[in-house]
Short mmCIF file of C-alpha atoms and ligand atoms in Angstrom, two decimals:
data_model
loop_
_atom_site.label_atom_id
_atom_site.label_comp_id
_atom_site.label_asym_id
_atom_site.label_seq_id
_atom_site.Cartn_x
_atom_site.Cartn_y
_atom_site.Cartn_z
CA ARG G 1 -18.24 -11.76 -4.85
CA PRO G 2 -17.35 -10.35 -1.83
CA ARG G 3 -15.17 -6.48 -3.41
CA VAL G 4 -11.60 -5.52 -2.55
CA LEU G 5 -9.96 -2.61 -3.45
CA SER G 6 -6.69 -1.10 -2.37
CA GLY G 7 -3.48 1.02 -3.96
CA ILE G 8 -0.06 2.08 -4.03
CA GLN G 9 1.33 4.86 -4.58
CA PRO G 10 3.91 4.96 -7.08
CA THR G 11 6.89 7.27 -5.51
CA ALA G 12 10.15 5.71 -5.58
CA ASP G 13 12.28 3.18 -8.07
CA SER G 14 11.06 0.35 -6.47
CA PHE G 15 7.73 -0.64 -3.75
CA HIS G 16 9.69 -2.22 0.29
CA LEU G 17 9.68 -5.47 2.02
CA GLY G 18 5.87 -3.20 4.26
CA ASN G 19 4.63 -2.53 0.77
CA TYR G 20 5.17 -6.09 0.12
CA LEU G 21 4.00 -7.18 3.41
CA GLY G 22 1.44 -5.23 4.78
CA ALA G 23 -0.39 -5.15 1.93
CA VAL G 24 0.80 -6.24 -2.09
CA ARG G 25 0.72 -9.53 -0.59
CA ASN G 26 -2.53 -10.45 0.14
CA TRP G 27 -3.98 -8.51 -2.11
CA VAL G 28 -2.37 -11.25 -4.76
CA SER G 29 -4.41 -13.88 -2.09
CA LEU G 30 -7.22 -11.72 -2.74
CA GLN G 31 -7.64 -11.93 -6.28
CA GLU G 32 -8.55 -15.46 -6.09
CA THR G 33 -11.42 -14.76 -3.78
CA HIS G 34 -12.78 -11.49 -4.55
CA ASP G 35 -13.49 -8.99 -6.99
CA ALA G 36 -10.75 -7.12 -6.50
CA PHE G 37 -9.61 -3.67 -7.40
CA TYR G 38 -6.05 -2.87 -7.44
CA CYS G 39 -4.44 0.74 -8.89
CA VAL G 40 -1.47 2.66 -9.14
CA VAL G 41 -2.33 5.73 -7.52
CA ASP G 42 -0.54 8.43 -9.23
CA LEU G 43 -3.08 11.76 -7.86
CA HIS G 44 -1.47 11.01 -4.56
CA ALA G 45 2.24 11.01 -5.50
CA ILE G 46 2.37 14.47 -6.51
CA THR G 47 0.95 15.62 -3.07
CA ALA G 48 4.88 16.62 -1.93
CA GLY G 49 6.01 17.24 -4.37
CA HIS G 50 7.52 15.29 -7.45
CA ASP G 51 8.67 15.24 -11.32
CA PRO G 52 6.92 14.53 -13.57
CA LYS G 53 8.83 12.37 -15.68
CA MET G 54 10.07 10.12 -13.05
CA LEU G 55 6.63 9.88 -11.98
CA ARG G 56 6.10 8.29 -15.45
CA ALA G 57 8.61 5.76 -15.06
CA ARG G 58 7.37 5.46 -11.98
CA THR G 59 3.92 4.98 -12.36
CA ARG G 60 4.58 1.87 -15.32
CA ASN G 61 7.43 0.81 -12.45
CA GLY G 62 5.11 0.40 -10.08
CA VAL G 63 2.71 -2.08 -12.53
CA ALA G 64 5.13 -4.15 -12.92
CA GLN G 65 6.60 -4.63 -10.17
CA LEU G 66 2.63 -5.73 -9.07
CA LEU G 67 3.00 -8.52 -12.27
CA GLY G 68 6.15 -9.04 -10.89
CA LEU G 69 4.85 -9.87 -7.26
CA GLY G 70 1.88 -11.94 -8.73
CA LEU G 71 -0.87 -10.02 -9.63
CA ASP G 72 -2.46 -11.41 -12.97
CA PRO G 73 -5.27 -8.35 -15.14
CA GLU G 74 -7.44 -12.21 -15.70
CA ARG G 75 -8.18 -12.51 -12.13
CA CYS G 76 -8.50 -8.27 -10.55
CA THR G 77 -8.93 -5.42 -12.30
CA LEU G 78 -5.48 -3.39 -12.55
CA PHE G 79 -5.09 0.13 -13.09
CA VAL G 80 -4.32 4.26 -12.75
CA GLN G 81 -6.12 6.29 -10.54
CA SER G 82 -5.08 9.07 -12.90
CA HIS G 83 -7.02 6.95 -16.12
CA VAL G 84 -9.54 6.84 -13.86
CA PRO G 85 -11.18 10.64 -13.71
CA GLU G 86 -14.26 9.76 -11.32
CA HIS G 87 -11.80 9.91 -8.04
CA ALA G 88 -10.86 13.35 -8.16
CA GLN G 89 -14.66 14.21 -9.02
CA LEU G 90 -15.99 12.33 -6.33
CA ALA G 91 -13.46 13.33 -3.89
CA TRP G 92 -14.31 16.62 -4.95
CA ILE G 93 -17.72 15.52 -2.58
CA MET G 94 -16.38 14.02 -0.11
CA ASN G 95 -14.02 17.13 0.27
CA CYS G 96 -16.89 19.23 1.20
CA LEU G 97 -17.97 16.65 4.02
CA THR G 98 -15.33 16.70 5.75
CA GLY G 99 -14.65 18.70 8.46
CA MET G 100 -11.01 20.84 9.08
CA GLY G 101 -10.31 19.51 12.46
CA GLU G 102 -11.09 15.51 11.87
CA ALA G 103 -9.35 16.53 8.41
CA SER G 104 -5.93 17.79 11.25
CA ARG G 105 -6.61 15.19 13.51
CA MET G 106 -4.90 12.41 10.81
CA THR G 107 -1.81 11.32 12.42
CA GLN G 108 0.31 10.61 8.62
CA PHE G 109 -0.62 14.52 7.61
CA LYS G 110 0.81 14.85 11.08
CA ASP G 111 4.28 13.29 10.78
CA LYS G 112 4.14 13.74 6.68
CA SER G 113 3.66 17.18 7.34
CA SER G 114 6.26 18.00 10.26
CA LYS G 115 9.22 16.47 8.41
CA GLN G 116 8.61 18.88 5.71
CA GLY G 117 7.75 22.34 7.53
CA ALA G 118 3.55 22.80 7.42
CA GLU G 119 4.06 26.18 5.53
CA ARG G 120 5.55 24.07 3.14
CA ALA G 121 2.52 20.68 3.58
CA THR G 122 0.11 21.69 0.35
CA VAL G 123 -3.48 21.64 0.63
CA GLY G 124 -3.10 18.04 -1.06
CA LEU G 125 -0.78 16.14 1.17
CA PHE G 126 -3.83 17.88 3.67
CA THR G 127 -6.88 15.93 1.77
CA TYR G 128 -5.02 12.89 1.13
CA PRO G 129 -7.43 11.17 3.17
CA ILE G 130 -10.13 12.10 1.94
CA LEU G 131 -9.44 11.67 -2.44
CA GLN G 132 -8.11 8.01 -0.16
CA ALA G 133 -12.05 7.79 0.16
CA ALA G 134 -13.13 8.97 -2.92
CA ASP G 135 -11.29 6.06 -4.18
CA ILE G 136 -13.01 3.09 -1.55
CA LEU G 137 -16.28 4.05 -2.19
CA LEU G 138 -16.49 4.64 -6.06
CA TYR G 139 -16.11 0.68 -6.18
CA GLN G 140 -18.28 0.23 -3.47
CA ALA G 141 -15.38 -1.51 -1.03
CA ASP G 142 -17.09 -3.95 1.17
CA ALA G 143 -13.16 -4.59 2.49
CA VAL G 144 -9.23 -2.73 2.11
CA PRO G 145 -6.44 -4.53 2.11
CA VAL G 146 -3.52 -2.14 3.51
CA GLY G 147 -1.19 -2.13 6.47
CA GLU G 148 -1.16 -1.25 10.07
CA ASP G 149 -0.22 2.56 9.42
CA GLN G 150 -3.40 2.72 6.90
CA ARG G 151 -6.68 2.19 10.10
CA GLN G 152 -7.15 5.49 10.86
CA HIS G 153 -8.12 6.42 7.13
CA LEU G 154 -10.27 3.89 6.80
CA GLU G 155 -12.10 5.58 9.73
CA LEU G 156 -12.68 8.29 7.94
CA THR G 157 -13.68 6.76 5.16
CA ARG G 158 -16.53 4.76 7.55
CA ASP G 159 -17.21 8.33 8.96
CA LEU G 160 -17.46 9.64 5.19
CA ALA G 161 -19.30 6.94 3.58
CA GLN G 162 -21.51 7.21 6.58
CA ARG G 163 -22.79 10.90 6.90
CA PHE G 164 -23.19 11.07 2.98
CA ASN G 165 -25.04 8.33 3.26
CA SER G 166 -27.86 9.68 6.35
CA THR G 167 -27.74 12.71 4.43
CA PHE G 168 -28.04 12.45 1.52
CA GLY G 169 -29.38 8.75 1.24
CA LYS G 170 -27.66 5.30 0.95
CA THR G 171 -25.36 5.26 -1.66
CA PHE G 172 -21.86 3.57 -0.45
CA THR G 173 -20.85 0.50 1.07
CA LEU G 174 -19.44 1.29 4.02
CA PRO G 175 -16.19 -1.11 3.83
CA ALA G 176 -13.67 -2.18 6.53
CA PRO G 177 -10.44 -2.68 6.71
CA TYR G 178 -8.16 -6.20 6.34
CA ILE G 179 -5.65 -6.41 8.15
CA PRO G 180 -4.27 -10.05 8.88
CA LYS G 181 -1.94 -9.98 12.54
CA ALA G 182 0.77 -11.63 10.28
CA ALA G 183 3.50 -9.19 9.07
CA ALA G 184 0.79 -6.24 9.53
CA LYS G 185 3.76 -3.93 10.64
CA ILE G 186 7.41 -4.15 8.80
CA THR G 187 10.09 -1.94 10.85
CA ASP G 188 12.92 -0.30 9.56
CA LEU G 189 16.00 -2.31 10.15
CA GLN G 190 17.65 0.60 11.28
CA GLU G 191 15.30 2.10 13.58
CA PRO G 192 12.79 -0.75 14.67
CA THR G 193 10.77 1.32 16.72
CA ALA G 194 9.59 3.86 12.90
CA LYS G 195 7.93 2.17 10.18
CA MET G 196 9.71 1.26 6.67
CA SER G 197 8.80 3.51 4.82
CA LYS G 198 9.81 5.18 1.14
CA SER G 199 10.58 8.77 2.43
CA ALA G 200 11.12 8.09 6.04
CA SER G 201 13.67 5.27 6.61
CA THR G 202 17.30 6.28 5.81
CA PRO G 203 18.67 3.98 3.38
CA ASN G 204 20.44 1.07 5.06
CA GLY G 205 16.82 0.78 7.29
CA LEU G 206 14.63 0.59 3.92
CA ILE G 207 14.03 -3.36 1.88
CA GLU G 208 13.41 -1.99 -1.88
CA LEU G 209 11.95 -5.27 -3.28
CA MET G 210 14.24 -4.25 -6.57
CA GLU G 211 17.02 -4.00 -5.31
CA ASP G 212 20.27 -6.02 -5.35
CA PRO G 213 20.02 -9.12 -3.26
CA LYS G 214 24.07 -8.69 -2.58
CA ARG G 215 23.15 -4.63 -1.05
CA ILE G 216 19.29 -6.98 0.01
CA ALA G 217 22.33 -8.88 2.07
CA LYS G 218 24.68 -6.30 4.04
CA LYS G 219 21.43 -4.78 4.79
CA ILE G 220 19.67 -7.32 6.95
CA ARG G 221 23.12 -8.98 8.31
CA SER G 222 23.66 -4.95 9.60
CA ALA G 223 20.31 -4.46 10.64
CA VAL G 224 20.25 -3.14 14.22
CA THR G 225 19.30 -6.06 16.43
CA ASP G 226 18.91 -5.46 20.15
CA THR G 227 21.63 -5.99 23.51
CA GLY G 228 20.98 -9.50 24.95
CA ARG G 229 21.50 -13.05 23.03
CA ASP G 230 17.86 -14.69 22.39
CA ILE G 231 16.07 -14.84 19.93
CA VAL G 232 12.50 -14.10 21.72
CA PHE G 233 9.28 -12.41 19.69
CA ASP G 234 9.33 -9.17 22.39
CA GLN G 235 8.13 -6.23 20.25
CA GLU G 236 8.40 -4.33 23.15
CA ASN G 237 11.56 -5.04 24.12
CA LYS G 238 13.37 -6.59 21.29
CA PRO G 239 11.86 -4.63 18.20
CA GLY G 240 14.48 -5.14 15.89
CA VAL G 241 14.59 -8.90 16.32
CA ALA G 242 11.08 -9.41 16.25
CA ASN G 243 11.25 -7.46 13.00
CA LEU G 244 13.28 -10.07 11.07
CA LEU G 245 11.56 -13.33 12.98
CA THR G 246 8.55 -11.70 11.34
CA ILE G 247 10.37 -11.86 7.37
CA LEU G 248 11.16 -14.77 8.34
CA ALA G 249 8.15 -16.39 9.18
CA ALA G 250 6.04 -14.05 6.00
CA PHE G 251 8.69 -15.21 3.74
CA THR G 252 8.44 -19.13 4.89
CA ASP G 253 5.22 -18.99 5.20
CA ARG G 254 5.30 -20.02 8.83
CA SER G 255 3.76 -18.08 12.75
CA VAL G 256 6.29 -16.88 14.73
CA GLU G 257 6.03 -19.38 17.29
CA GLU G 258 6.64 -22.15 15.76
CA ILE G 259 10.38 -20.02 13.67
CA VAL G 260 11.41 -19.42 17.68
CA PRO G 261 11.97 -22.88 19.00
CA GLY G 262 14.83 -23.23 16.20
CA TYR G 263 17.19 -20.83 17.32
CA GLU G 264 18.02 -21.72 20.92
CA GLY G 265 21.51 -22.06 21.09
CA LYS G 266 22.04 -19.67 17.99
CA GLY G 267 23.29 -17.00 17.83
CA TYR G 268 21.47 -13.27 15.64
CA GLY G 269 24.13 -14.17 13.05
CA ASP G 270 22.49 -17.01 12.77
CA LEU G 271 18.76 -15.86 11.98
CA LYS G 272 19.95 -13.19 9.98
CA LYS G 273 21.32 -15.50 7.62
CA ASP G 274 18.37 -16.61 7.01
CA VAL G 275 15.78 -14.24 6.70
CA ALA G 276 18.88 -12.47 3.87
CA ASP G 277 18.28 -16.22 2.32
CA ALA G 278 14.60 -16.51 2.23
CA VAL G 279 14.52 -13.01 1.02
CA ILE G 280 16.47 -13.63 -1.28
CA ALA G 281 14.84 -16.35 -2.70
CA PHE G 282 11.76 -14.18 -3.10
CA ALA G 283 12.80 -11.12 -4.29
CA GLU G 284 15.49 -12.07 -7.53
CA PRO G 285 13.24 -14.34 -9.67
CA MET G 286 10.46 -11.32 -8.39
CA GLN G 287 12.98 -9.32 -10.28
CA GLN G 288 13.55 -11.46 -13.80
CA ARG G 289 9.65 -11.60 -14.58
CA VAL G 290 9.26 -7.74 -13.53
CA LYS G 291 11.77 -7.55 -15.99
CA LEU G 292 10.25 -8.89 -18.66
CA PHE G 293 7.79 -6.61 -17.98
CA GLN G 294 9.43 -3.85 -17.67
CA ASP G 295 10.49 -4.27 -21.24
CA ASP G 296 7.71 -4.63 -22.77
CA PRO G 297 5.72 -0.70 -22.59
CA ALA G 298 3.25 -1.75 -24.94
CA GLN G 299 1.80 -5.06 -23.60
CA LEU G 300 1.41 -2.72 -20.09
CA ASP G 301 -0.37 0.00 -21.93
CA LYS G 302 -2.81 -2.47 -23.29
CA LEU G 303 -3.56 -4.15 -20.58
CA LEU G 304 -3.43 -0.75 -18.37
CA SER G 305 -6.43 1.07 -20.58
CA THR G 306 -8.56 -2.66 -20.59
CA GLY G 307 -8.26 -1.73 -16.36
CA ALA G 308 -9.47 1.51 -16.71
CA GLU G 309 -12.41 0.82 -19.25
CA LYS G 310 -13.06 -1.81 -16.53
CA ALA G 311 -12.92 0.52 -12.86
CA ARG G 312 -14.70 3.24 -15.47
CA SER G 313 -17.26 1.06 -15.42
CA VAL G 314 -18.16 0.40 -12.51
CA ALA G 315 -17.42 3.92 -11.03
CA SER G 316 -19.39 6.06 -13.42
CA VAL G 317 -22.58 4.30 -12.06
CA THR G 318 -21.32 5.21 -8.36
CA LEU G 319 -20.45 9.06 -9.28
CA ALA G 320 -23.27 9.19 -11.04
CA ARG G 321 -26.07 8.27 -8.67
CA ALA G 322 -23.36 10.27 -6.05
CA TYR G 323 -23.64 13.72 -8.34
CA ASP G 324 -27.77 12.82 -8.33
CA ARG G 325 -27.86 11.98 -4.28
CA VAL G 326 -26.19 15.92 -3.66
CA GLY G 327 -28.82 17.33 -6.25
CA PHE G 328 -26.35 18.41 -9.07
CA LEU G 329 -27.60 19.44 -11.88
CA PRO G 330 -27.76 16.51 -14.91
CA PRO G 331 -26.20 17.52 -18.39
CA ALA G 332 -29.31 17.49 -20.73
N1 LIG C 1 6.12 -0.65 6.83
C1 LIG C 1 5.53 -1.02 6.63
N2 LIG C 1 4.70 -2.32 6.87
C2 LIG C 1 3.47 -2.94 6.23
N3 LIG C 1 3.15 -2.92 5.57
C3 LIG C 1 3.79 -1.29 4.69
N4 LIG C 1 2.70 -0.49 3.67
C4 LIG C 1 4.22 0.65 3.41
N5 LIG C 1 4.34 0.69 4.52
C5 LIG C 1 3.90 -0.41 5.63
C6 LIG C 1 1.71 -0.47 3.35
O1 LIG C 1 2.41 -0.32 1.27
C7 LIG C 1 1.15 0.25 1.14
C8 LIG C 1 0.99 0.87 0.20
O2 LIG C 1 1.33 2.42 0.64
P1 LIG C 1 1.98 3.69 -0.65
O3 LIG C 1 1.93 3.60 -1.53
O4 LIG C 1 0.40 4.15 0.37
O5 LIG C 1 2.97 3.73 1.05
P2 LIG C 1 2.87 4.59 2.55
O6 LIG C 1 1.96 3.59 2.65
O7 LIG C 1 3.44 6.13 2.33
O8 LIG C 1 4.03 4.14 1.80
P3 LIG C 1 5.40 4.11 2.90
O9 LIG C 1 6.77 3.56 2.08
O10 LIG C 1 5.74 4.87 4.41
O11 LIG C 1 5.59 5.68 1.94
P4 LIG C 1 5.64 7.04 2.55
O12 LIG C 1 6.92 7.19 2.84
O13 LIG C 1 5.69 8.01 1.72
O14 LIG C 1 4.97 7.80 2.93
C9 LIG C 1 -0.47 0.18 2.17
O15 LIG C 1 -1.18 -0.14 2.10
C10 LIG C 1 0.39 0.64 3.14
O16 LIG C 1 -0.30 0.32 4.33
#
């Protein structure tokens, strides 16, 4: 079975629609066909300031949400990044292989650091994609299911793997992005040219999977649509309508092309109602499943300890090989 690895940050109380449709939904299906490793990346979550108590709660809640969304620890390896120290260890080696110029070209860093103020951005935020490269390479992943926004980081991962391999001998598998065309990018409901994002979106532009269904419906009703009245899929001129169609298609397992003709003679209000119904039909039972997992922290911890053990059994082999290739003296 080919191997996949992906991660998600515990930086909010709830994952959002973009996280699910861009990434986690694919994780769920890939666990049937692939040797799948999924992690809640808490090391990444401290790159932009955080509260320790909140981080701990969000990490547990993140795991509960992933389980509620359909990850099954019998079918995949689910773990917390900081439980596997090899991530930070390999990241150091990758830091030493990355050029300053190369790292400076990462657009996500540019976006996030300009929002925070360039002086306040941490070195951790700067090296974030390098830690991400280590996450992926440790597991010799063949593919990485992520949203479109992560494509550039994956390119860096491939470059670093290639550089390590050609400098020190073949050690790492070159991973390919796994970004399905449908629903690869969900945009902000209020600003439909920007990606939906937990840190950048306004509360009304963001749909959190764990929020009250009534609020979800309200946000969708007040989503920015576009001038005109026709319901057509035109990302350039009608990004708001295109986003709603993308969401509806994803939740009803149809293509946008199949959906559009049904709206002939109908208005934006009809489309919004259908989108809200579809999202809520998914979110309500999901929230109930998540609550069951949240109510049993002992079971969560047990499951995570098994996950970390499975992850370490792979990561430690790769790290030992990398340490050897780099020339570190083994401890006697
Ligand atoms: N709007 C989106 N559309 C599609 N996919 C998305 N992802 C995030 N936003 C969208 C995908 O979600 C996965 C996990 O993301 P992450 O935890 O790394 O967080 P992120 O990419 O940093 O997500 P946010 O919401 O944008 O957080 P902030 O605001 O903190 O940056 C990834 O696979 C990502 O592609």
